[in-house]
């Protein structure tokens, strides 16, 4: 007779409690079959200690000459007799019931009358079967080859509507799931991979996105804490100021009662305004936290799903960034009014613009150089004007000598003159372009084959991609946020200081600077008009003539 819980000794009671409570710490990964990547169904164990679905392991051994473990590849000289691990099955069933990821029951398509709970869906048959109706797929050799998966309600989403075959592949060019027949037709030349590989990659990317969302949540929680602390500190300071004011005015009450009342009212209104501001900020932060937590939950569920179709359909929406504020410099301020702060910031901006404008004028007047393009370095598709001041990308490859200095893979051209000391400055017009690279390169830069744009590879450049994606080409590249779209870019180099700076000439603003560099070779102006992109980006890069004033 089994012992009742009241009759168990303390040690057994404690072990039973631990075993029961530990289920809350279990995750789906602990119960996944490494063959079908689904939660174990009728789990069996190999002599080496690994667990698989009985159907999956039987199918593996029926289709291979040797019996080996699909996970660790241990070979068994005699085919082991498979028996269901009843203890593990109970734990798995318990986990399925407790798990929030467990899906609602799917019913068998083959049952008549009262339908039983489905065990598997067959992509080849296009039907979902209960345990009894699934038996032929476990015993009939021809049916053993069918593609089975955990039961789903929307089975038609897993079958190619054109060829009525299982969707087993993912076309990375068209971003869609396809069947094997699709790869013999319109997707023949496309890059297709197994759904499991694409799903695994997207799940990894979703994990990274989820980490970023969780970090944003923590940052906003900290911001709420800082704001509340600021409000409390302001409140304490206000109360102290009021107390001090009362003490000061106490001795002069008869003569300045009216002034005291006005001062107290102003101070209290100031505090209330700060509290209202804080409440508004906290409300916005809490709303963002709610949105981020909802995104985090969606990412958590999607990162654990084995429903590859659903994952790939939802991935674009869930991997896109949420529209959130930058809270870094937002705070409550009880000592400086908004008007005063705006005035100070405005004055600072005017002084900064004045200083930057003067800096660009000095550089353009004192250090400007006459840059001419070197045709011996130009890629065969690049078209140079006769004066050597313009370069654009051509439709046809020109028959040019294979000069050692010529770039043969990337559409690049360098300036004729190199600089090994001092300071120099030039400007290049990028108006009307959606893609370009501008900067300087060392003399030994790689000119044959693909080029990596980074200081380590001898290039100090900024670039534009897709019309508004500006980057400083470092390792890794650094995204740039520009208020205006530069029409002319100024490039300044201080060889001895190891400095390469970029400016928006019209806006008189600084774009980016590489600092602390160590130059040991000649540096040459670097230009790439990039290729034509779907008929766009045909405008040339034009080296500007800088007029010097006496």
Short mmCIF file of C-alpha atoms in Angstrom, two decimals:
data_model
loop_
_atom_site.label_atom_id
_atom_site.label_comp_id
_atom_site.label_asym_id
_atom_site.label_seq_id
_atom_site.Cartn_x
_atom_site.Cartn_y
_atom_site.Cartn_z
CA UNK A 1 0.00 0.00 0.00
CA UNK A 2 1.29 3.45 -0.87
CA UNK A 3 2.21 5.72 2.04
CA UNK A 4 -0.05 8.71 2.64
CA UNK A 5 1.58 12.12 2.94
CA UNK A 6 0.77 12.21 6.66
CA UNK A 7 2.61 8.91 7.19
CA UNK A 8 5.76 9.92 5.33
CA UNK A 9 8.88 10.60 7.39
CA UNK A 10 10.13 14.27 7.38
CA UNK A 11 12.90 13.52 4.86
CA UNK A 12 10.43 12.11 2.27
CA UNK A 13 7.98 14.93 2.92
CA UNK A 14 10.73 17.48 2.23
CA UNK A 15 11.87 15.69 -0.95
CA UNK A 16 8.30 15.48 -2.26
CA UNK A 17 7.79 19.21 -1.62
CA UNK A 18 11.05 20.12 -3.34
CA UNK A 19 10.17 17.97 -6.34
CA UNK A 20 6.74 19.57 -6.57
CA UNK A 21 7.97 23.13 -6.16
CA UNK A 22 10.86 22.69 -8.58
CA UNK A 23 8.44 22.40 -11.50
CA UNK A 24 8.07 26.14 -11.39
CA UNK A 25 11.77 26.44 -12.31
CA UNK A 26 11.57 24.14 -15.32
CA UNK A 27 11.68 25.54 -18.84
CA UNK A 28 10.49 24.18 -22.17
CA UNK A 29 14.06 23.64 -23.37
CA UNK A 30 14.50 20.83 -20.80
CA UNK A 31 11.72 18.82 -22.46
CA UNK A 32 12.51 19.39 -26.14
CA UNK A 33 13.30 16.44 -28.41
CA UNK A 34 16.54 17.21 -30.31
CA UNK A 35 15.16 15.46 -33.43
CA UNK A 36 11.81 17.22 -33.98
CA UNK A 37 12.59 20.22 -31.73
CA UNK A 38 9.13 19.83 -30.13
CA UNK A 39 8.19 19.01 -26.54
CA UNK A 40 8.72 15.29 -25.88
CA UNK A 41 5.83 12.99 -26.78
CA UNK A 42 5.91 9.45 -25.30
CA UNK A 43 9.53 10.02 -24.16
CA UNK A 44 12.02 7.14 -24.34
CA UNK A 45 15.60 7.09 -23.05
CA UNK A 46 18.72 5.72 -24.74
CA UNK A 47 21.40 3.79 -22.80
CA UNK A 48 23.57 6.92 -22.99
CA UNK A 49 20.95 8.84 -21.02
CA UNK A 50 19.40 11.11 -23.66
CA UNK A 51 15.65 11.47 -24.19
CA UNK A 52 13.65 11.54 -27.44
CA UNK A 53 10.09 11.13 -28.70
CA UNK A 54 9.45 7.42 -29.27
CA UNK A 55 8.24 8.11 -32.82
CA UNK A 56 11.29 10.28 -33.65
CA UNK A 57 13.84 7.76 -32.37
CA UNK A 58 12.08 4.82 -34.02
CA UNK A 59 12.01 6.69 -37.34
CA UNK A 60 15.75 7.50 -37.05
CA UNK A 61 16.72 3.89 -36.38
CA UNK A 62 14.42 2.54 -39.09
CA UNK A 63 16.17 4.69 -41.69
CA UNK A 64 19.83 4.22 -40.70
CA UNK A 65 22.00 1.08 -40.94
CA UNK A 66 23.38 1.58 -37.41
CA UNK A 67 21.65 2.34 -34.11
CA UNK A 68 23.23 5.44 -32.61
CA UNK A 69 22.16 8.31 -30.37
CA UNK A 70 21.03 11.28 -32.56
CA UNK A 71 22.46 13.68 -29.98
CA UNK A 72 25.87 12.29 -28.92
CA UNK A 73 26.32 9.72 -31.77
CA UNK A 74 27.11 6.85 -29.37
CA UNK A 75 26.75 3.56 -31.32
CA UNK A 76 24.75 0.66 -29.89
CA UNK A 77 25.84 -2.77 -31.16
CA UNK A 78 22.39 -4.16 -30.39
CA UNK A 79 19.25 -2.14 -31.01
CA UNK A 80 17.91 -1.20 -27.57
CA UNK A 81 14.34 -2.03 -26.69
CA UNK A 82 12.47 1.26 -26.32
CA UNK A 83 10.18 1.64 -23.36
CA UNK A 84 8.32 4.81 -22.47
CA UNK A 85 9.90 6.67 -19.55
CA UNK A 86 6.71 6.98 -17.52
CA UNK A 87 8.24 9.28 -14.88
CA UNK A 88 9.52 11.69 -17.50
CA UNK A 89 6.19 11.55 -19.35
CA UNK A 90 4.36 12.54 -16.15
CA UNK A 91 6.75 15.47 -15.62
CA UNK A 92 6.33 16.57 -19.25
CA UNK A 93 2.53 16.31 -19.03
CA UNK A 94 2.59 18.28 -15.78
CA UNK A 95 4.79 20.93 -17.41
CA UNK A 96 2.44 21.21 -20.39
CA UNK A 97 -0.50 21.83 -18.08
CA UNK A 98 1.38 24.44 -16.04
CA UNK A 99 3.16 26.15 -18.94
CA UNK A 100 1.68 29.41 -20.19
CA UNK A 101 3.00 28.52 -23.63
CA UNK A 102 0.82 25.38 -23.87
CA UNK A 103 -1.63 25.75 -26.76
CA UNK A 104 -5.35 24.95 -26.68
CA UNK A 105 -6.38 21.45 -27.75
CA UNK A 106 -6.47 20.64 -31.45
CA UNK A 107 -8.99 17.92 -32.38
CA UNK A 108 -8.50 14.91 -34.67
CA UNK A 109 -9.73 15.31 -38.27
CA UNK A 110 -10.25 11.56 -38.70
CA UNK A 111 -12.52 10.99 -35.70
CA UNK A 112 -16.28 10.73 -36.23
CA UNK A 113 -18.76 11.69 -33.53
CA UNK A 114 -16.90 12.93 -30.45
CA UNK A 115 -13.43 13.98 -31.64
CA UNK A 116 -10.34 13.06 -29.64
CA UNK A 117 -7.44 15.35 -28.84
CA UNK A 118 -4.93 15.45 -31.70
CA UNK A 119 -1.47 13.97 -31.26
CA UNK A 120 0.26 15.10 -34.48
CA UNK A 121 -0.43 16.97 -37.72
CA UNK A 122 0.79 15.42 -40.99
CA UNK A 123 1.97 17.88 -43.64
CA UNK A 124 1.88 15.23 -46.39
CA UNK A 125 -1.69 14.14 -45.62
CA UNK A 126 -2.88 17.64 -44.74
CA UNK A 127 -4.72 16.18 -41.72
CA UNK A 128 -4.42 16.14 -37.93
CA UNK A 129 -4.62 12.80 -36.11
CA UNK A 130 -5.31 11.58 -32.58
CA UNK A 131 -3.15 8.86 -31.04
CA UNK A 132 -5.15 5.93 -32.42
CA UNK A 133 -5.47 7.34 -35.95
CA UNK A 134 -1.77 8.16 -35.92
CA UNK A 135 -0.76 4.50 -35.50
CA UNK A 136 -0.48 3.81 -39.29
CA UNK A 137 2.17 6.56 -39.48
CA UNK A 138 4.18 4.66 -36.87
CA UNK A 139 3.82 1.23 -38.49
CA UNK A 140 3.27 1.56 -42.26
CA UNK A 141 6.70 2.04 -43.96
CA UNK A 142 5.37 4.47 -46.59
CA UNK A 143 3.61 6.60 -43.99
CA UNK A 144 6.67 6.67 -41.73
CA UNK A 145 8.30 9.01 -44.24
CA UNK A 146 5.60 11.66 -43.82
CA UNK A 147 6.45 14.97 -42.17
CA UNK A 148 4.81 15.17 -38.71
CA UNK A 149 4.64 18.11 -36.34
CA UNK A 150 2.84 19.02 -33.14
CA UNK A 151 -0.89 19.52 -33.82
CA UNK A 152 -1.88 22.92 -35.20
CA UNK A 153 -5.31 24.33 -36.09
CA UNK A 154 -4.22 26.31 -39.14
CA UNK A 155 -2.54 23.41 -40.96
CA UNK A 156 -3.10 25.06 -44.36
CA UNK A 157 -0.57 27.73 -43.36
CA UNK A 158 2.10 25.01 -43.29
CA UNK A 159 1.37 23.70 -46.81
CA UNK A 160 2.27 25.35 -50.13
CA UNK A 161 -1.02 26.43 -51.71
CA UNK A 162 0.46 26.18 -55.20
CA UNK A 163 2.07 22.73 -55.03
CA UNK A 164 0.22 21.27 -51.99
CA UNK A 165 3.54 20.25 -50.48
CA UNK A 166 4.94 20.93 -46.97
CA UNK A 167 6.57 24.34 -46.49
CA UNK A 168 10.02 23.12 -45.47
CA UNK A 169 12.29 25.91 -46.78
CA UNK A 170 12.65 29.68 -46.41
CA UNK A 171 13.55 31.96 -49.34
CA UNK A 172 15.83 34.68 -47.98
CA UNK A 173 15.46 36.81 -51.09
CA UNK A 174 11.64 36.99 -51.08
CA UNK A 175 11.32 36.55 -47.27
CA UNK A 176 8.77 33.75 -47.53
CA UNK A 177 8.32 30.04 -46.77
CA UNK A 178 8.43 27.72 -49.79
CA UNK A 179 8.20 24.01 -50.60
CA UNK A 180 10.73 21.82 -52.39
CA UNK A 181 8.89 22.21 -55.73
CA UNK A 182 9.07 26.03 -55.42
CA UNK A 183 12.89 25.80 -55.54
CA UNK A 184 12.63 24.18 -58.95
CA UNK A 185 10.54 27.05 -60.33
CA UNK A 186 10.42 30.77 -59.55
CA UNK A 187 12.76 30.41 -56.55
CA UNK A 188 15.30 28.27 -58.42
CA UNK A 189 18.16 30.79 -58.26
CA UNK A 190 17.27 32.16 -54.82
CA UNK A 191 19.03 31.46 -51.53
CA UNK A 192 16.81 28.98 -49.68
CA UNK A 193 17.53 27.35 -46.31
CA UNK A 194 15.65 24.87 -44.09
CA UNK A 195 12.93 26.49 -41.96
CA UNK A 196 14.65 25.25 -38.81
CA UNK A 197 17.89 27.09 -39.71
CA UNK A 198 16.11 30.38 -40.47
CA UNK A 199 13.91 30.04 -37.39
CA UNK A 200 16.97 29.38 -35.22
CA UNK A 201 18.71 32.48 -36.58
CA UNK A 202 15.65 34.67 -36.12
CA UNK A 203 15.17 33.31 -32.60
CA UNK A 204 18.74 34.37 -31.78
CA UNK A 205 18.05 37.85 -33.16
CA UNK A 206 14.81 38.03 -31.18
CA UNK A 207 16.77 37.15 -28.05
CA UNK A 208 19.06 40.13 -28.67
CA UNK A 209 16.05 42.39 -29.28
CA UNK A 210 14.45 41.12 -26.10
CA UNK A 211 17.62 41.93 -24.13
CA UNK A 212 17.53 45.47 -25.52
CA UNK A 213 13.85 45.84 -24.57
CA UNK A 214 14.56 44.58 -21.05
CA UNK A 215 17.44 47.04 -20.74
CA UNK A 216 15.14 49.88 -21.85
CA UNK A 217 12.63 48.82 -19.18
CA UNK A 218 15.34 48.95 -16.51
CA UNK A 219 16.52 52.37 -17.71
CA UNK A 220 13.00 53.77 -17.51
CA UNK A 221 12.40 52.28 -14.07
CA UNK A 222 15.61 53.94 -12.92
CA UNK A 223 14.49 57.22 -14.51
CA UNK A 224 11.20 57.07 -12.56
CA UNK A 225 13.20 56.49 -9.37
CA UNK A 226 15.47 59.46 -10.14
CA UNK A 227 12.51 61.74 -10.90
CA UNK A 228 10.71 60.78 -7.72
CA UNK A 229 13.90 61.31 -5.74
CA UNK A 230 14.31 64.74 -7.39
CA UNK A 231 10.72 65.65 -6.46
CA UNK A 232 11.22 64.54 -2.85
CA UNK A 233 14.48 66.44 -2.64
CA UNK A 234 12.83 69.53 -4.09
CA UNK A 235 9.94 69.14 -1.67
CA UNK A 236 12.34 68.88 1.28
CA UNK A 237 14.28 71.93 0.13
CA UNK A 238 11.02 73.86 -0.40
CA UNK A 239 9.78 72.99 3.08
CA UNK A 240 13.11 74.09 4.53
CA UNK A 241 13.00 77.34 2.58
CA UNK A 242 9.45 77.99 3.78
CA UNK A 243 10.46 77.30 7.38
CA UNK A 244 13.47 79.58 7.06
CA UNK A 245 11.33 82.26 5.46
CA UNK A 246 8.76 82.08 8.27
CA UNK A 247 11.52 82.47 10.83
CA UNK A 248 13.03 85.45 9.00
CA UNK A 249 9.72 87.18 8.47
CA UNK A 250 8.51 86.47 12.01
CA UNK A 251 10.33 89.45 13.43
CA UNK A 252 9.12 91.71 10.62
CA UNK A 253 5.57 90.40 10.37
CA UNK A 254 3.86 93.73 10.80
CA UNK A 255 5.70 95.45 7.98
CA UNK A 256 6.08 92.71 5.38
CA UNK A 257 3.12 90.34 5.83
CA UNK A 258 1.94 90.96 2.32
CA UNK A 259 5.38 90.26 0.76
CA UNK A 260 5.73 87.06 2.77
CA UNK A 261 2.39 85.71 1.54
CA UNK A 262 3.32 86.42 -2.07
CA UNK A 263 6.72 84.74 -1.69
CA UNK A 264 5.23 81.64 -0.08
CA UNK A 265 2.63 81.40 -2.83
CA UNK A 266 5.29 81.64 -5.55
CA UNK A 267 7.41 78.99 -3.86
CA UNK A 268 4.46 76.63 -3.42
CA UNK A 269 3.35 77.14 -7.03
CA UNK A 270 6.92 76.45 -8.13
CA UNK A 271 6.90 73.17 -6.21
CA UNK A 272 3.46 72.20 -7.56
CA UNK A 273 4.62 72.92 -11.10
CA UNK A 274 7.65 70.67 -10.55
CA UNK A 275 5.37 67.92 -9.19
CA UNK A 276 3.00 68.26 -12.16
CA UNK A 277 5.95 68.04 -14.52
CA UNK A 278 7.21 64.95 -12.70
CA UNK A 279 3.75 63.32 -12.81
CA UNK A 280 3.62 63.88 -16.58
CA UNK A 281 7.09 62.40 -17.07
CA UNK A 282 6.27 59.41 -14.86
CA UNK A 283 3.01 58.83 -16.76
CA UNK A 284 4.91 58.82 -20.08
CA UNK A 285 7.59 56.53 -18.65
CA UNK A 286 5.03 54.10 -17.22
CA UNK A 287 3.24 53.98 -20.58
CA UNK A 288 6.55 53.19 -22.32
CA UNK A 289 7.28 50.51 -19.71
CA UNK A 290 3.84 48.97 -20.36
CA UNK A 291 4.53 48.96 -24.12
CA UNK A 292 8.02 47.54 -23.59
CA UNK A 293 6.77 44.81 -21.23
CA UNK A 294 4.13 43.84 -23.78
CA UNK A 295 6.89 43.65 -26.43
CA UNK A 296 9.05 41.65 -23.99
CA UNK A 297 6.22 39.14 -23.41
CA UNK A 298 5.62 38.79 -27.16
CA UNK A 299 9.36 38.28 -27.76
CA UNK A 300 9.54 35.73 -24.92
CA UNK A 301 6.68 33.70 -26.37
CA UNK A 302 8.01 33.92 -29.91
CA UNK A 303 11.59 33.02 -28.89
CA UNK A 304 10.34 29.70 -27.45
CA UNK A 305 7.88 28.73 -30.16
CA UNK A 306 8.66 25.95 -32.60
CA UNK A 307 5.97 27.24 -34.96
CA UNK A 308 8.45 28.40 -37.62
CA UNK A 309 5.80 29.88 -39.90
CA UNK A 310 4.34 32.01 -37.09
CA UNK A 311 7.81 33.10 -35.95
CA UNK A 312 8.86 34.24 -39.41
CA UNK A 313 5.53 36.01 -40.00
CA UNK A 314 5.74 37.94 -36.71
CA UNK A 315 9.50 38.61 -36.77
CA UNK A 316 9.50 41.84 -38.89
CA UNK A 317 6.95 43.55 -36.61
CA UNK A 318 8.51 42.47 -33.30
CA UNK A 319 12.13 43.15 -34.33
CA UNK A 320 11.39 46.77 -35.36
CA UNK A 321 12.22 49.39 -32.71
CA UNK A 322 9.45 50.89 -30.58
CA UNK A 323 8.85 54.65 -30.81
CA UNK A 324 10.25 55.77 -27.45
CA UNK A 325 11.73 58.99 -26.11
CA UNK A 326 15.38 59.53 -25.28
CA UNK A 327 15.15 60.06 -21.52
CA UNK A 328 18.88 60.55 -20.91
CA UNK A 329 18.81 64.32 -20.39
CA UNK A 330 15.18 64.74 -19.25
CA UNK A 331 14.81 65.73 -15.58
CA UNK A 332 12.77 67.93 -13.29
CA UNK A 333 14.33 71.24 -12.33
CA UNK A 334 12.94 73.24 -9.43
CA UNK A 335 15.66 75.91 -9.47
CA UNK A 336 15.70 77.08 -13.11
CA UNK A 337 12.58 78.06 -15.02
CA UNK A 338 11.94 76.76 -18.54
CA UNK A 339 12.24 80.26 -19.92
CA UNK A 340 15.62 80.82 -18.27
CA UNK A 341 16.88 77.41 -19.36
CA UNK A 342 15.78 78.04 -22.95
CA UNK A 343 17.52 81.40 -22.94
CA UNK A 344 20.75 79.87 -21.66
CA UNK A 345 20.63 77.00 -24.15
CA UNK A 346 19.86 79.40 -26.99
CA UNK A 347 22.83 81.57 -26.07
CA UNK A 348 25.11 78.55 -25.76
CA UNK A 349 23.97 77.30 -29.18
CA UNK A 350 24.62 80.74 -30.71
CA UNK A 351 28.12 80.82 -29.20
CA UNK A 352 28.82 77.27 -30.38
CA UNK A 353 27.60 78.00 -33.92
CA UNK A 354 29.64 81.20 -34.00
CA UNK A 355 32.75 79.33 -32.87
CA UNK A 356 32.15 76.46 -35.33
CA UNK A 357 31.50 78.90 -38.19
CA UNK A 358 34.77 80.67 -37.39
CA UNK A 359 36.58 77.30 -37.24
CA UNK A 360 35.32 76.21 -40.67
CA UNK A 361 36.18 79.62 -42.17
CA UNK A 362 39.71 79.46 -40.75
CA UNK A 363 40.25 75.92 -42.06
CA UNK A 364 38.87 76.72 -45.51
CA UNK A 365 40.96 79.89 -45.81
CA UNK A 366 44.26 78.72 -44.31
CA UNK A 367 44.44 75.01 -45.15
CA UNK A 368 42.39 74.48 -48.34
CA UNK A 369 44.18 72.51 -51.07
CA UNK A 370 43.50 72.08 -54.77
CA UNK A 371 42.38 68.44 -55.11
CA UNK A 372 42.36 66.77 -58.54
CA UNK A 373 41.21 63.18 -59.16
CA UNK A 374 43.85 60.62 -60.20
CA UNK A 375 42.60 58.64 -63.27
CA UNK A 376 45.22 55.89 -62.65
CA UNK A 377 43.38 54.95 -59.43
CA UNK A 378 39.80 55.14 -60.76
CA UNK A 379 37.67 51.99 -61.00
CA UNK A 380 36.86 51.14 -64.68
CA UNK A 381 33.18 52.06 -64.23
CA UNK A 382 33.91 55.53 -62.87
CA UNK A 383 33.62 58.49 -65.26
CA UNK A 384 35.95 61.43 -64.55
CA UNK A 385 35.50 64.90 -66.05
CA UNK A 386 38.40 66.39 -68.02
CA UNK A 387 39.21 68.88 -65.28
CA UNK A 388 39.50 66.06 -62.70
CA UNK A 389 36.92 67.69 -60.39
CA UNK A 390 33.88 65.41 -60.90
CA UNK A 391 33.31 61.65 -60.71
CA UNK A 392 30.16 59.59 -61.37
CA UNK A 393 29.31 55.91 -61.81
CA UNK A 394 28.88 54.73 -65.42
CA UNK A 395 26.67 52.03 -66.89
CA UNK A 396 29.49 50.31 -68.80
CA UNK A 397 32.94 49.13 -67.77
CA UNK A 398 35.69 51.02 -69.60
CA UNK A 399 38.64 49.26 -71.19
CA UNK A 400 41.43 50.71 -69.05
CA UNK A 401 44.98 49.45 -68.36
CA UNK A 402 45.32 47.30 -65.24
CA UNK A 403 47.36 49.88 -63.33
CA UNK A 404 48.77 48.75 -59.93
CA UNK A 405 47.15 51.78 -58.28
CA UNK A 406 43.70 51.15 -59.78
CA UNK A 407 40.75 49.95 -57.66
CA UNK A 408 39.34 46.89 -59.46
CA UNK A 409 36.34 45.88 -57.28
CA UNK A 410 35.01 48.95 -55.43
CA UNK A 411 33.95 52.18 -57.24
CA UNK A 412 36.70 54.35 -55.71
CA UNK A 413 39.07 57.07 -56.93
CA UNK A 414 41.80 58.93 -55.01
CA UNK A 415 43.20 62.43 -55.33
CA UNK A 416 46.46 62.91 -57.25
CA UNK A 417 48.35 64.63 -54.45
CA UNK A 418 49.20 62.89 -51.17
CA UNK A 419 50.04 64.58 -47.85
CA UNK A 420 52.57 63.34 -45.28
CA UNK A 421 52.60 66.33 -42.89
CA UNK A 422 50.79 69.50 -41.86
CA UNK A 423 47.12 70.32 -42.24
CA UNK A 424 44.87 70.31 -45.29
CA UNK A 425 41.17 70.90 -46.07
CA UNK A 426 38.93 70.24 -49.06
CA UNK A 427 35.20 70.27 -49.82
CA UNK A 428 33.13 67.91 -51.96
CA UNK A 429 29.55 68.42 -53.15
CA UNK A 430 27.27 65.40 -52.47
CA UNK A 431 23.99 67.05 -53.48
CA UNK A 432 21.35 64.79 -55.07
CA UNK A 433 23.00 61.51 -54.01
CA UNK A 434 21.59 58.65 -51.93
CA UNK A 435 24.91 56.80 -51.48
CA UNK A 436 28.51 58.09 -51.17
CA UNK A 437 31.83 57.71 -49.30
CA UNK A 438 34.16 60.65 -48.59
CA UNK A 439 37.37 60.96 -46.56
CA UNK A 440 41.07 60.07 -46.81
CA UNK A 441 43.02 56.84 -47.30
CA UNK A 442 46.65 55.88 -46.72
CA UNK A 443 48.90 55.14 -49.70
CA UNK A 444 49.07 51.38 -49.01
CA UNK A 445 45.29 50.92 -48.86
CA UNK A 446 44.09 47.72 -50.53
CA UNK A 447 43.06 48.47 -54.11
CA UNK A 448 42.37 44.96 -55.37
CA UNK A 449 39.26 43.07 -54.30
CA UNK A 450 36.80 44.07 -51.61
CA UNK A 451 37.65 47.01 -49.31
CA UNK A 452 36.83 47.34 -45.62
CA UNK A 453 36.27 50.97 -44.61
CA UNK A 454 37.92 51.43 -41.22
CA UNK A 455 41.02 53.14 -39.78
CA UNK A 456 42.58 49.71 -39.20
CA UNK A 457 42.37 49.11 -42.96
CA UNK A 458 43.71 52.54 -43.86
CA UNK A 459 40.49 54.49 -44.52
CA UNK A 460 39.05 57.40 -42.52
CA UNK A 461 35.65 58.09 -44.08
CA UNK A 462 32.01 58.94 -43.49
CA UNK A 463 29.32 57.52 -45.75
CA UNK A 464 25.67 57.76 -46.74
CA UNK A 465 23.46 54.77 -47.53
CA UNK A 466 19.79 54.57 -48.56
CA UNK A 467 19.28 58.33 -48.66
CA UNK A 468 19.42 59.08 -44.92
CA UNK A 469 21.61 56.48 -43.20
CA UNK A 470 24.81 58.33 -42.26
CA UNK A 471 27.72 56.48 -40.63
CA UNK A 472 31.30 57.04 -39.54
CA UNK A 473 33.19 54.08 -41.00
CA UNK A 474 34.94 52.79 -37.91
CA UNK A 475 35.18 49.21 -36.60
CA UNK A 476 32.33 48.83 -35.87
CA UNK A 477 30.65 51.64 -37.83
CA UNK A 478 29.07 54.48 -35.83
CA UNK A 479 25.55 55.72 -36.78
CA UNK A 480 25.33 59.50 -37.14
CA UNK A 481 22.24 61.59 -36.40
CA UNK A 482 22.27 64.77 -38.50
CA UNK A 483 19.67 67.54 -38.23
CA UNK A 484 20.06 68.43 -41.90
CA UNK A 485 21.05 66.53 -45.04
CA UNK A 486 24.55 67.76 -46.00
CA UNK A 487 24.86 69.17 -49.53
CA UNK A 488 28.62 69.83 -49.28
CA UNK A 489 31.00 67.99 -46.95
CA UNK A 490 34.22 69.58 -45.69
CA UNK A 491 37.17 67.29 -44.81
CA UNK A 492 39.97 68.58 -42.53
CA UNK A 493 43.15 66.62 -41.67
CA UNK A 494 45.81 67.48 -39.07
CA UNK A 495 48.53 64.93 -39.83
CA UNK A 496 50.65 65.47 -36.70
CA UNK A 497 47.64 65.54 -34.34
CA UNK A 498 46.14 62.37 -35.88
CA UNK A 499 42.85 64.16 -36.58
CA UNK A 500 40.33 63.73 -39.43
CA UNK A 501 37.20 65.91 -39.11
CA UNK A 502 34.07 66.20 -41.28
CA UNK A 503 31.75 69.23 -41.51
CA UNK A 504 28.42 70.16 -43.09
CA UNK A 505 29.59 73.27 -44.95
CA UNK A 506 26.17 74.91 -45.54
CA UNK A 507 24.84 74.22 -42.03
CA UNK A 508 28.20 75.15 -40.47
CA UNK A 509 27.97 72.08 -38.25
CA UNK A 510 30.35 69.34 -37.18
CA UNK A 511 29.56 65.83 -38.48
CA UNK A 512 32.24 63.56 -36.94
CA UNK A 513 35.96 63.40 -36.02
CA UNK A 514 38.46 60.55 -35.90
CA UNK A 515 40.88 61.51 -33.11
CA UNK A 516 44.10 60.07 -31.68
CA UNK A 517 45.11 58.43 -34.98
CA UNK A 518 48.73 57.62 -35.86
CA UNK A 519 49.64 58.40 -39.48
CA UNK A 520 52.85 56.94 -40.94
CA UNK A 521 52.15 57.11 -44.70
CA UNK A 522 50.93 59.63 -47.22
CA UNK A 523 47.20 60.34 -47.03
CA UNK A 524 45.14 60.83 -50.20
CA UNK A 525 41.62 62.32 -50.57
CA UNK A 526 39.16 59.42 -51.00
CA UNK A 527 35.98 59.50 -53.09
CA UNK A 528 33.31 56.91 -53.92
CA UNK A 529 30.11 57.96 -55.76
CA UNK A 530 28.90 54.38 -55.13
CA UNK A 531 26.94 52.43 -57.73
CA UNK A 532 23.68 53.43 -59.32
CA UNK A 533 20.84 52.05 -57.20
CA UNK A 534 17.70 51.18 -59.22
CA UNK A 535 18.23 54.14 -61.52
CA UNK A 536 18.99 56.58 -58.70
CA UNK A 537 22.25 57.96 -57.26
CA UNK A 538 23.48 59.02 -60.69
CA UNK A 539 24.55 62.52 -59.53
CA UNK A 540 28.34 63.08 -59.48
CA UNK A 541 30.63 63.91 -56.57
CA UNK A 542 32.04 67.40 -57.29
CA UNK A 543 35.19 68.82 -55.70
CA UNK A 544 34.37 72.40 -54.73
CA UNK A 545 36.56 75.38 -55.55
CA UNK A 546 37.21 77.38 -52.36
CA UNK A 547 37.51 81.12 -52.88
CA UNK A 548 40.02 82.64 -50.51
CA UNK A 549 39.62 86.19 -49.23
CA UNK A 550 42.61 88.50 -48.93
#
